[in-house]
GROMACS .gro file of C-alpha atoms in nm:
model
  125
    1MET     CA    1   2.016  -4.039   0.526
    2LEU     CA    2   1.861  -4.026   0.187
    3ALA     CA    3   2.024  -3.700   0.117
    4PHE     CA    4   2.365  -3.831   0.199
    5LYS     CA    5   2.317  -4.138  -0.023
    6ILE     CA    6   2.220  -3.928  -0.316
    7PHE     CA    7   2.466  -3.638  -0.276
    8PRO     CA    8   2.736  -3.714  -0.014
    9GLN     CA    9   2.889  -3.363  -0.065
   10CYS     CA   10   2.578  -3.217   0.107
   11MET     CA   11   2.758  -3.296   0.430
   12CYS     CA   12   3.014  -3.028   0.336
   13ASN     CA   13   2.755  -2.763   0.405
   14SER     CA   14   2.718  -2.609   0.758
   15ASP     CA   15   2.446  -2.724   0.981
   16GLU     CA   16   2.330  -2.356   0.979
   17LYS     CA   17   2.296  -2.347   0.603
   18ILE     CA   18   2.110  -2.671   0.590
   19MET     CA   19   1.883  -2.568   0.866
   20GLN     CA   20   1.813  -2.228   0.705
   21THR     CA   21   1.720  -2.381   0.377
   22MET     CA   22   1.506  -2.649   0.540
   23ASP     CA   23   1.326  -2.394   0.759
   24PHE     CA   24   1.251  -2.178   0.457
   25LEU     CA   25   1.127  -2.458   0.229
   26VAL     CA   26   0.929  -2.657   0.497
   27ASN     CA   27   0.811  -2.393   0.753
   28LYS     CA   28   0.769  -2.083   0.537
   29LEU     CA   29   0.668  -2.244   0.204
   30GLY     CA   30   0.506  -2.565   0.313
   31TRP     CA   31   0.724  -2.823   0.124
   32GLU     CA   32   0.764  -3.168   0.271
   33SER     CA   33   1.108  -3.234   0.409
   34GLU     CA   34   1.132  -3.548   0.196
   35ALA     CA   35   1.125  -3.322  -0.117
   36ALA     CA   36   1.449  -3.159  -0.004
   37ALA     CA   37   1.599  -3.488   0.080
   38ARG     CA   38   1.548  -3.601  -0.280
   39PHE     CA   39   1.749  -3.308  -0.410
   40PRO     CA   40   2.023  -3.261  -0.152
   41ASN     CA   41   2.238  -3.051  -0.394
   42ILE     CA   42   1.998  -2.763  -0.319
   43PHE     CA   43   2.187  -2.719   0.010
   44SER     CA   44   2.491  -2.623  -0.189
   45LEU     CA   45   2.301  -2.343  -0.369
   46SER     CA   46   2.316  -1.985  -0.259
   47PHE     CA   47   2.018  -1.931  -0.032
   48GLU     CA   48   1.991  -1.556  -0.094
   49LYS     CA   49   2.077  -1.553  -0.466
   50ARG     CA   50   1.906  -1.871  -0.591
   51VAL     CA   51   1.669  -2.038  -0.355
   52VAL     CA   52   1.482  -1.732  -0.222
   53PRO     CA   53   1.435  -1.553  -0.554
   54ARG     CA   54   1.325  -1.868  -0.737
   55CYS     CA   55   1.083  -1.981  -0.469
   56SER     CA   56   0.940  -1.619  -0.450
   57VAL     CA   57   0.869  -1.620  -0.827
   58LEU     CA   58   0.697  -1.951  -0.812
   59GLN     CA   59   0.490  -1.857  -0.510
   60LEU     CA   60   0.376  -1.542  -0.692
   61LEU     CA   61   0.286  -1.739  -1.006
   62ARG     CA   62   0.087  -1.977  -0.784
   63LEU     CA   63  -0.099  -1.696  -0.609
   64ARG     CA   64  -0.183  -1.540  -0.942
   65GLY     CA   65  -0.327  -1.867  -1.063
   66LEU     CA   66  -0.074  -1.902  -1.336
   67ILE     CA   67   0.049  -2.240  -1.216
   68ASP     CA   68  -0.163  -2.495  -1.028
   69ASP     CA   69   0.101  -2.693  -0.845
   70MET     CA   70   0.455  -2.624  -0.751
   71PRO     CA   71   0.703  -2.830  -0.961
   72CYS     CA   72   0.949  -3.049  -0.779
   73LEU     CA   73   1.239  -2.863  -0.614
   74GLY     CA   74   1.503  -3.001  -0.859
   75THR     CA   75   1.308  -2.871  -1.159
   76PHE     CA   76   1.335  -2.505  -1.069
   77LEU     CA   77   1.622  -2.474  -0.821
   78CYS     CA   78   1.891  -2.677  -1.001
   79PRO     CA   79   1.881  -2.560  -1.369
   80THR     CA   80   2.074  -2.263  -1.497
   81GLU     CA   81   1.961  -1.900  -1.449
   82ASN     CA   82   1.876  -1.866  -1.827
   83TRP     CA   83   1.659  -2.178  -1.820
   84PHE     CA   84   1.477  -2.067  -1.514
   85LYS     CA   85   1.399  -1.720  -1.657
   86GLU     CA   86   1.280  -1.867  -1.991
   87LYS     CA   87   1.053  -2.117  -1.822
   88PHE     CA   88   0.914  -1.915  -1.519
   89VAL     CA   89   0.951  -1.552  -1.609
   90VAL     CA   90   0.974  -1.468  -1.988
   91GLU     CA   91   0.691  -1.706  -2.095
   92TYR     CA   92   0.427  -1.513  -1.906
   93PRO     CA   93   0.232  -1.204  -2.022
   94ASP     CA   94   0.412  -0.869  -2.016
   95ASP     CA   95   0.202  -0.734  -1.726
   96ILE     CA   96   0.319  -0.999  -1.495
   97GLN     CA   97   0.656  -1.059  -1.654
   98ALA     CA   98   0.798  -0.725  -1.534
   99GLU     CA   99   0.680  -0.796  -1.175
  100LEU     CA  100   0.832  -1.144  -1.188
  101LEU     CA  101   1.163  -1.025  -1.332
  102ASP     CA  102   1.176  -0.738  -1.069
  103LEU     CA  103   1.104  -0.991  -0.786
  104TYR     CA  104   1.358  -1.233  -0.916
  105GLU     CA  105   1.641  -0.985  -0.982
  106ARG     CA  106   1.594  -0.771  -0.676
  107ARG     CA  107   1.679  -1.075  -0.461
  108VAL     CA  108   1.460  -0.930  -0.191
  109ASN     CA  109   1.423  -1.043   0.166
  110VAL     CA  110   1.222  -1.353   0.225
  111VAL     CA  111   0.851  -1.296   0.171
  112ASP     CA  112   0.610  -1.540   0.339
  113PHE     CA  113   0.349  -1.570   0.061
  114ARG     CA  114   0.154  -1.839   0.258
  115THR     CA  115   0.035  -1.567   0.495
  116MET     CA  116  -0.015  -1.302   0.219
  117ALA     CA  117  -0.364  -1.278   0.070
  118VAL     CA  118  -0.398  -1.274  -0.318
  119GLU     CA  119  -0.535  -0.923  -0.276
  120ASP     CA  120  -0.215  -0.812  -0.100
  121VAL     CA  121  -0.013  -0.940  -0.386
  122LYS     CA  122  -0.234  -0.758  -0.647
  123SER     CA  123  -0.209  -0.434  -0.452
  124ARG     CA  124   0.175  -0.443  -0.483
  125SER     CA  125   0.140  -0.434  -0.862
   0.00000   0.00000   0.00000
């Protein structure tokens, strides 16, 4: 109900798209469902081109210890691509910047970072 009050257009999205996004954010990444409800415009974003790549970048930063806590969903999903790259890719050291950019621009399949050990991430480098 909160999502509809904030962004009524979210009801224009298919049930499948909403469920796909919620499943990814809540079950795969561990976000609270209320976090998504506060930013219902995220259901209008491209799942494959925006949600997955940006979440993957932030999860990698978190696993590497470069950020302590995940920012709120609206902070990193809603802004422009240039802003996101400046804030979450370009500002990091060159050694990880290349990996972040590669991860972001490849728009790879969903990676469940919650089950991946930090050593596994380091071995991919």
